Amino acid sequence: MDMVSPYAFRLTEYLKKEIAARPEGALAKQFMPTRAELTPAPSDMLDPIGDRVHSPCPGIVHRYPDRALYLVAASCAAYCRYCFRKEVVGRTKPLSSKERNVALDYIRAHPEIREIILTGGDPLVFSDLKLGQYLADLLDIESLRLIRIHTRAPIVDPGRVTSSFIDLCRQVQVTGRGLQIVVHCNHAEELTPEVRTALKALISQGLGLLSQSVLLKGINDCELALENLFRELTYLGIKPYYLHHLDRAPGSEHFRVSLVRGMELVRNLRGCLTGLAQPTYVIDIPGGYGKVPVNSDYIKRVGPKTYHIVDWRGQSHAYTDIE
Ligand SMILES: *Cc1c(COP(=O)(O)O)cnc(C)c1O
Ligand code: SF4
């Protein structure tokens, strides 16, 4: 590396091995910094999905009535160069115990929150012991029915899927609460034999697995790459849940695919891929208005590059595309 990126950089031992084996591969492109990330774009936003607007206290983002994010971790085992929270993740401290108590009090005081999404950062940066404590704190809150864990750990560090982590997940299910793990995976190349073993270990214990992927230029922005990815995930037993349109985090413009191209890709996938393997293509409306599906009446083209996007409340927001 002959440059200093302003954004956090870290690889796991596993990623170092994979990237050395395939220096031009999908993992290298996602995790190795390049000069392009130093170039600002006019559309950059420091808080692209409006986390701050909907954060009543540190660690909580409560945008939709029935579910909230609990941002327990502020770091990840490895940093995706296009990370939508790159202004925060890898640059701030995890929640203090006092902040965690305030966050738990907020959840308790809002029983309409029936689902908590443990995210960050990646909650699996913590030891199983610590993670177990976070889960126990949540299980004490009676109004919570479902716990979701958003993680990229099985992909960047398959060894992190330990038997004690699997035990923790099963303990949640024993309480009668739902547990759903959502794995962030963007390319079939990420599903190496080690990663498949880790994912199968979770699935074989009856844990529900979904995937979320980000549409990324030069990595998965062709029909074949997306088809292979969603096919392989589905055959493993993982339901492709979301395909995210890239958020406007600084220094990620070189990864951006236009909405027109994204819609075309998704439309073309319909014809060649089982419906079981079709994720919903979603865009997080800049400013904190939430996610909406892209291929729908929610988005109306009003000019050559301009769109009106209607949020879940029916309010309209202007959006300018790149082409
Ligand atoms: C994405 C997101 C969720 C989860 O949304 P689902 O559509 O239920 O997957 C919840 N809260 C916030 C703030 C989010 O950004
Ligand atoms: S795993 Fe998620 S939070 Fe972590 S660097 Fe990647 S996109 Fe950001």
Short mmCIF file of C-alpha atoms and ligand atoms in Angstrom, two decimals:
data_model
loop_
_atom_site.label_atom_id
_atom_site.label_comp_id
_atom_site.label_asym_id
_atom_site.label_seq_id
_atom_site.Cartn_x
_atom_site.Cartn_y
_atom_site.Cartn_z
CA MET A 1 0.00 0.00 0.00
CA ASP A 2 1.46 3.36 -1.01
CA MET A 3 -1.29 5.52 0.39
CA VAL A 4 -2.85 6.48 3.67
CA SER A 5 -6.61 6.09 3.67
CA PRO A 6 -8.57 8.22 6.09
CA TYR A 7 -10.83 5.22 6.74
CA ALA A 8 -10.22 2.25 8.99
CA PHE A 9 -8.29 -0.62 7.44
CA ARG A 10 -8.04 -4.12 8.86
CA LEU A 11 -7.84 -7.67 7.53
CA THR A 12 -8.26 -10.97 9.31
CA GLU A 13 -5.60 -13.69 8.95
CA TYR A 14 -8.11 -15.61 6.85
CA LEU A 15 -8.62 -12.64 4.49
CA LYS A 16 -4.85 -12.12 4.17
CA LYS A 17 -4.55 -15.71 2.96
CA GLU A 18 -7.49 -15.43 0.53
CA ILE A 19 -6.35 -12.07 -0.88
CA ALA A 20 -2.78 -13.34 -1.36
CA ALA A 21 -4.21 -16.28 -3.33
CA ARG A 22 -6.44 -14.02 -5.46
CA PRO A 23 -5.00 -10.47 -5.51
CA GLU A 24 -7.53 -9.34 -8.13
CA GLY A 25 -10.46 -11.26 -6.63
CA ALA A 26 -13.73 -10.08 -5.14
CA LEU A 27 -12.36 -10.03 -1.57
CA ALA A 28 -9.30 -7.96 -2.54
CA LYS A 29 -11.55 -5.44 -4.31
CA GLN A 30 -13.79 -5.10 -1.26
CA PHE A 31 -11.19 -4.92 1.50
CA MET A 32 -7.99 -3.39 0.04
CA PRO A 33 -7.90 0.43 0.05
CA THR A 34 -7.36 2.20 -3.28
CA ARG A 35 -6.66 5.79 -4.26
CA ALA A 36 -10.21 6.13 -5.54
CA GLU A 37 -11.55 6.32 -1.98
CA LEU A 38 -9.65 9.57 -1.47
CA THR A 39 -11.77 11.30 -4.13
CA PRO A 40 -14.80 13.08 -2.71
CA ALA A 41 -18.05 13.11 -4.73
CA PRO A 42 -20.67 15.87 -4.65
CA SER A 43 -23.29 13.42 -3.43
CA ASP A 44 -21.26 12.25 -0.38
CA MET A 45 -23.12 12.31 2.93
CA LEU A 46 -21.49 11.90 6.35
CA ASP A 47 -24.62 10.22 7.72
CA PRO A 48 -26.05 8.71 4.52
CA ILE A 49 -29.01 6.83 5.99
CA GLY A 50 -29.84 9.35 8.69
CA ASP A 51 -28.90 7.25 11.72
CA ARG A 52 -28.47 10.40 13.81
CA VAL A 53 -31.96 11.73 13.02
CA HIS A 54 -33.52 8.61 14.54
CA SER A 55 -31.15 8.01 17.43
CA PRO A 56 -32.83 8.76 20.78
CA CYS A 57 -29.67 7.77 22.72
CA PRO A 58 -26.20 6.40 21.89
CA GLY A 59 -26.42 2.91 20.38
CA ILE A 60 -30.11 2.98 19.39
CA VAL A 61 -31.56 3.86 15.99
CA HIS A 62 -35.36 3.69 16.10
CA ARG A 63 -36.69 4.48 12.65
CA TYR A 64 -39.60 2.05 12.34
CA PRO A 65 -42.13 1.46 15.11
CA ASP A 66 -41.75 -2.30 15.62
CA ARG A 67 -37.98 -2.69 15.34
CA ALA A 68 -34.82 -0.84 16.27
CA LEU A 69 -31.09 -1.12 15.72
CA TYR A 70 -28.87 -1.71 18.72
CA LEU A 71 -25.39 -0.66 17.61
CA VAL A 72 -23.39 -2.56 20.20
CA ALA A 73 -20.11 -2.71 18.30
CA ALA A 74 -18.19 0.15 16.73
CA SER A 75 -15.69 -2.00 14.88
CA CYS A 76 -15.46 -4.97 12.54
CA ALA A 77 -12.93 -7.78 12.05
CA ALA A 78 -12.23 -6.31 8.58
CA TYR A 79 -13.46 -3.11 6.95
CA CYS A 80 -15.39 -3.03 3.68
CA ARG A 81 -14.13 -0.06 1.67
CA TYR A 82 -17.71 0.98 0.76
CA CYS A 83 -18.99 0.78 4.36
CA PHE A 84 -22.12 2.93 4.81
CA ARG A 85 -21.14 3.77 8.40
CA LYS A 86 -17.44 4.37 7.64
CA GLU A 87 -17.50 7.76 9.39
CA VAL A 88 -18.31 5.91 12.61
CA VAL A 89 -17.29 2.26 12.31
CA GLY A 90 -13.64 1.70 13.21
CA ARG A 91 -13.34 5.30 14.39
CA THR A 92 -15.41 5.46 17.57
CA LYS A 93 -15.57 3.62 20.88
CA PRO A 94 -18.02 0.79 21.60
CA LEU A 95 -20.84 1.63 24.01
CA SER A 96 -19.84 2.07 27.64
CA SER A 97 -21.73 0.06 30.27
CA LYS A 98 -23.60 3.23 31.27
CA GLU A 99 -24.63 3.86 27.65
CA ARG A 100 -25.75 0.24 27.33
CA ASN A 101 -28.01 0.66 30.35
CA VAL A 102 -29.55 3.80 28.87
CA ALA A 103 -30.12 1.94 25.59
CA LEU A 104 -31.74 -1.00 27.39
CA ASP A 105 -33.96 1.41 29.36
CA TYR A 106 -35.08 2.96 26.07
CA ILE A 107 -36.03 -0.45 24.65
CA ARG A 108 -37.87 -1.33 27.85
CA ALA A 109 -39.75 1.98 27.80
CA HIS A 110 -40.87 1.33 24.20
CA PRO A 111 -42.69 -2.01 24.19
CA GLU A 112 -43.76 -1.39 20.58
CA ILE A 113 -40.18 -2.45 19.76
CA ARG A 114 -40.66 -6.18 19.35
CA GLU A 115 -37.49 -6.81 17.38
CA ILE A 116 -33.93 -5.74 18.12
CA ILE A 117 -31.24 -5.83 15.47
CA LEU A 118 -27.77 -6.27 16.95
CA THR A 119 -25.38 -4.53 14.60
CA GLY A 120 -22.68 -1.84 14.55
CA GLY A 121 -20.02 -2.52 13.36
CA ASP A 122 -20.17 -6.25 13.74
CA PRO A 123 -21.49 -7.68 17.03
CA LEU A 124 -19.25 -10.73 16.53
CA VAL A 125 -16.13 -8.65 17.29
CA PHE A 126 -17.01 -9.34 20.93
CA SER A 127 -16.11 -12.55 22.71
CA ASP A 128 -18.88 -15.10 23.14
CA LEU A 129 -18.84 -14.32 26.85
CA LYS A 130 -19.56 -10.63 26.25
CA LEU A 131 -22.04 -11.34 23.48
CA GLY A 132 -23.82 -13.71 25.85
CA GLN A 133 -24.17 -10.88 28.36
CA TYR A 134 -25.65 -8.55 25.70
CA LEU A 135 -28.12 -11.24 24.69
CA ALA A 136 -29.05 -11.98 28.32
CA ASP A 137 -29.75 -8.26 28.90
CA LEU A 138 -32.10 -8.27 25.90
CA LEU A 139 -33.84 -11.48 26.92
CA ASP A 140 -34.74 -9.79 30.22
CA ILE A 141 -36.96 -7.39 28.27
CA GLU A 142 -40.30 -9.10 27.93
CA SER A 143 -41.65 -7.09 25.01
CA LEU A 144 -38.84 -8.34 22.73
CA ARG A 145 -39.96 -11.24 20.55
CA LEU A 146 -37.21 -11.41 17.98
CA ILE A 147 -33.47 -10.82 18.00
CA ARG A 148 -31.68 -10.30 14.74
CA ILE A 149 -27.90 -10.35 14.37
CA HIS A 150 -26.34 -8.58 11.39
CA THR A 151 -22.82 -9.87 10.78
CA ARG A 152 -20.09 -10.33 8.20
CA ALA A 153 -17.95 -12.44 10.55
CA PRO A 154 -18.65 -15.86 8.95
CA ILE A 155 -17.34 -14.43 5.64
CA VAL A 156 -14.23 -12.59 6.87
CA ASP A 157 -13.33 -14.90 9.74
CA PRO A 158 -15.10 -18.27 9.43
CA GLY A 159 -13.29 -19.50 12.55
CA ARG A 160 -15.37 -16.98 14.53
CA VAL A 161 -18.40 -19.25 14.19
CA THR A 162 -17.43 -21.18 17.32
CA SER A 163 -19.46 -23.89 18.99
CA SER A 164 -19.96 -21.51 21.94
CA PHE A 165 -21.45 -18.90 19.57
CA ILE A 166 -23.82 -21.53 18.19
CA ASP A 167 -24.75 -22.48 21.77
CA LEU A 168 -25.57 -18.84 22.54
CA CYS A 169 -27.90 -18.68 19.55
CA ARG A 170 -29.64 -21.85 20.61
CA GLN A 171 -30.07 -20.50 24.14
CA VAL A 172 -32.03 -17.58 22.70
CA GLN A 173 -34.33 -19.97 20.87
CA VAL A 174 -34.89 -22.01 24.02
CA THR A 175 -36.44 -18.92 25.61
CA GLY A 176 -39.11 -18.98 22.89
CA ARG A 177 -37.80 -15.84 21.22
CA GLY A 178 -37.00 -15.82 17.54
CA LEU A 179 -33.41 -15.47 16.40
CA GLN A 180 -32.46 -14.55 12.88
CA ILE A 181 -28.91 -14.20 11.60
CA VAL A 182 -28.38 -12.01 8.55
CA VAL A 183 -25.02 -12.53 6.83
CA HIS A 184 -23.51 -9.80 4.64
CA CYS A 185 -22.16 -11.50 1.50
CA ASN A 186 -21.60 -9.93 -1.91
CA HIS A 187 -19.95 -12.47 -4.20
CA ALA A 188 -19.98 -16.26 -4.67
CA GLU A 189 -16.16 -16.16 -4.29
CA GLU A 190 -16.75 -15.33 -0.62
CA LEU A 191 -18.32 -18.77 -0.15
CA THR A 192 -15.06 -20.71 0.22
CA PRO A 193 -15.02 -24.23 1.73
CA GLU A 194 -14.17 -22.75 5.18
CA VAL A 195 -17.02 -20.25 4.97
CA ARG A 196 -19.47 -22.92 3.81
CA THR A 197 -18.50 -25.11 6.76
CA ALA A 198 -19.12 -22.23 9.18
CA LEU A 199 -22.50 -21.35 7.64
CA LYS A 200 -23.60 -24.98 7.54
CA ALA A 201 -22.71 -25.35 11.22
CA LEU A 202 -25.25 -22.62 12.00
CA ILE A 203 -27.91 -23.93 9.64
CA SER A 204 -27.58 -27.53 10.84
CA GLN A 205 -28.48 -26.31 14.35
CA GLY A 206 -31.79 -25.02 13.07
CA LEU A 207 -30.79 -21.36 13.03
CA GLY A 208 -32.48 -19.26 10.38
CA LEU A 209 -30.05 -17.58 8.00
CA LEU A 210 -30.73 -14.72 5.61
CA SER A 211 -28.27 -12.77 3.50
CA GLN A 212 -27.90 -9.15 2.56
CA SER A 213 -25.73 -7.95 -0.30
CA VAL A 214 -24.65 -4.57 -1.60
CA LEU A 215 -24.72 -3.86 -5.34
CA LEU A 216 -21.11 -2.89 -6.12
CA LYS A 217 -19.56 -1.71 -9.36
CA GLY A 218 -16.73 -3.94 -10.55
CA ILE A 219 -17.63 -6.64 -8.02
CA ASN A 220 -21.15 -7.95 -8.58
CA ASP A 221 -22.79 -5.57 -11.08
CA CYS A 222 -23.45 -8.17 -13.76
CA GLU A 223 -26.26 -10.72 -14.08
CA LEU A 224 -23.90 -13.67 -13.83
CA ALA A 225 -22.22 -12.56 -10.59
CA LEU A 226 -25.56 -11.87 -8.90
CA GLU A 227 -27.11 -15.05 -10.20
CA ASN A 228 -24.20 -17.16 -8.91
CA LEU A 229 -24.26 -15.42 -5.55
CA PHE A 230 -27.99 -15.81 -4.91
CA ARG A 231 -28.01 -19.34 -6.31
CA GLU A 232 -25.14 -20.53 -4.10
CA LEU A 233 -26.62 -18.88 -1.00
CA THR A 234 -30.01 -20.47 -1.63
CA TYR A 235 -28.55 -23.93 -2.23
CA LEU A 236 -26.66 -23.60 1.07
CA GLY A 237 -29.94 -22.88 2.86
CA ILE A 238 -29.59 -19.10 3.17
CA LYS A 239 -32.46 -16.97 1.87
CA PRO A 240 -31.28 -13.87 -0.04
CA TYR A 241 -33.11 -11.09 1.80
CA TYR A 242 -31.93 -7.70 0.57
CA LEU A 243 -29.84 -6.39 -2.30
CA HIS A 244 -28.90 -2.88 -1.16
CA HIS A 245 -28.39 0.06 -3.47
CA LEU A 246 -25.10 1.60 -2.31
CA ASP A 247 -25.48 4.36 0.29
CA ARG A 248 -23.74 7.70 -0.19
CA ALA A 249 -20.87 7.27 2.24
CA PRO A 250 -17.81 9.38 1.36
CA GLY A 251 -15.11 7.82 -0.79
CA SER A 252 -17.34 5.08 -2.23
CA GLU A 253 -18.46 6.69 -5.50
CA HIS A 254 -16.24 4.30 -7.48
CA PHE A 255 -18.42 1.41 -6.23
CA ARG A 256 -21.69 3.06 -7.29
CA VAL A 257 -24.05 1.48 -9.83
CA SER A 258 -26.89 3.62 -11.17
CA LEU A 259 -30.50 2.91 -10.26
CA VAL A 260 -31.27 2.37 -13.96
CA ARG A 261 -28.63 -0.37 -14.17
CA GLY A 262 -29.64 -1.86 -10.82
CA MET A 263 -33.28 -2.11 -11.91
CA GLU A 264 -32.22 -3.68 -15.20
CA LEU A 265 -30.08 -6.28 -13.40
CA VAL A 266 -32.85 -7.21 -11.01
CA ARG A 267 -35.40 -7.41 -13.81
CA ASN A 268 -33.09 -9.68 -15.81
CA LEU A 269 -32.51 -11.93 -12.79
CA ARG A 270 -36.24 -12.59 -12.59
CA GLY A 271 -36.05 -14.53 -15.80
CA CYS A 272 -33.07 -16.73 -15.01
CA LEU A 273 -33.21 -17.42 -11.30
CA THR A 274 -35.67 -19.23 -9.05
CA GLY A 275 -38.00 -16.94 -7.14
CA LEU A 276 -36.65 -18.44 -3.91
CA ALA A 277 -33.29 -16.84 -4.64
CA GLN A 278 -34.63 -13.34 -5.46
CA PRO A 279 -33.80 -10.72 -2.83
CA THR A 280 -35.66 -7.43 -2.60
CA TYR A 281 -33.62 -4.63 -4.17
CA VAL A 282 -33.86 -1.73 -1.71
CA ILE A 283 -32.63 1.82 -1.37
CA ASP A 284 -32.28 3.63 1.95
CA ILE A 285 -33.68 7.09 1.24
CA PRO A 286 -30.90 9.57 2.06
CA GLY A 287 -31.72 11.53 5.19
CA GLY A 288 -33.22 8.79 7.34
CA TYR A 289 -36.59 8.12 5.71
CA GLY A 290 -36.10 4.35 5.63
CA LYS A 291 -35.74 1.61 3.04
CA VAL A 292 -38.04 1.12 0.08
CA PRO A 293 -38.01 -1.45 -2.73
CA VAL A 294 -36.55 -0.03 -5.93
CA ASN A 295 -38.56 -2.00 -8.49
CA SER A 296 -41.94 -0.59 -7.63
CA ASP A 297 -44.25 2.40 -7.88
CA TYR A 298 -42.37 3.90 -4.96
CA ILE A 299 -39.93 5.43 -7.43
CA LYS A 300 -41.05 7.76 -10.20
CA ARG A 301 -38.76 9.22 -12.78
CA VAL A 302 -39.37 12.95 -13.13
CA GLY A 303 -36.37 14.08 -15.22
CA PRO A 304 -33.35 12.65 -17.07
CA LYS A 305 -31.48 12.01 -13.80
CA THR A 306 -34.03 12.91 -11.17
CA TYR A 307 -36.51 10.75 -9.31
CA HIS A 308 -39.14 11.18 -6.66
CA ILE A 309 -39.01 8.47 -4.01
CA VAL A 310 -42.02 7.96 -1.77
CA ASP A 311 -41.22 6.79 1.78
CA TRP A 312 -43.29 4.40 3.90
CA ARG A 313 -45.35 7.32 5.15
CA GLY A 314 -46.26 8.41 1.63
CA GLN A 315 -43.95 11.47 1.65
CA SER A 316 -41.98 12.27 -1.49
CA HIS A 317 -38.20 12.90 -1.56
CA ALA A 318 -36.03 14.12 -4.44
CA TYR A 319 -33.15 11.87 -5.55
CA THR A 320 -30.56 12.55 -8.26
CA ASP A 321 -28.90 9.60 -9.98
CA ILE A 322 -25.48 9.46 -11.65
CA GLU A 323 -26.71 8.75 -15.17
C1 LIG B 1 -32.57 -1.46 7.84
C2 LIG B 1 -33.06 -1.04 9.11
C3 LIG B 1 -33.91 -1.85 9.86
C4 LIG B 1 -34.34 -3.21 9.39
O1 LIG B 1 -35.26 -3.08 8.38
P1 LIG B 1 -35.98 -4.37 7.77
O2 LIG B 1 -36.64 -3.83 6.55
O3 LIG B 1 -36.93 -4.86 8.80
O4 LIG B 1 -34.91 -5.37 7.48
C5 LIG B 1 -34.37 -1.39 11.07
N1 LIG B 1 -34.03 -0.17 11.53
C6 LIG B 1 -33.23 0.64 10.83
C7 LIG B 1 -32.91 1.96 11.39
C8 LIG B 1 -32.70 0.24 9.61
O5 LIG B 1 -31.88 1.05 8.92
S1 SF4 B 2 -19.20 -5.36 7.84
FE1 SF4 B 2 -20.78 -3.74 7.70
S2 SF4 B 2 -20.27 -2.29 9.34
FE2 SF4 B 2 -18.44 -3.61 8.99
S3 SF4 B 2 -17.17 -2.50 7.51
FE3 SF4 B 2 -18.50 -3.89 6.31
S4 SF4 B 2 -20.30 -2.64 5.78
FE4 SF4 B 2 -19.24 -1.58 7.46
#
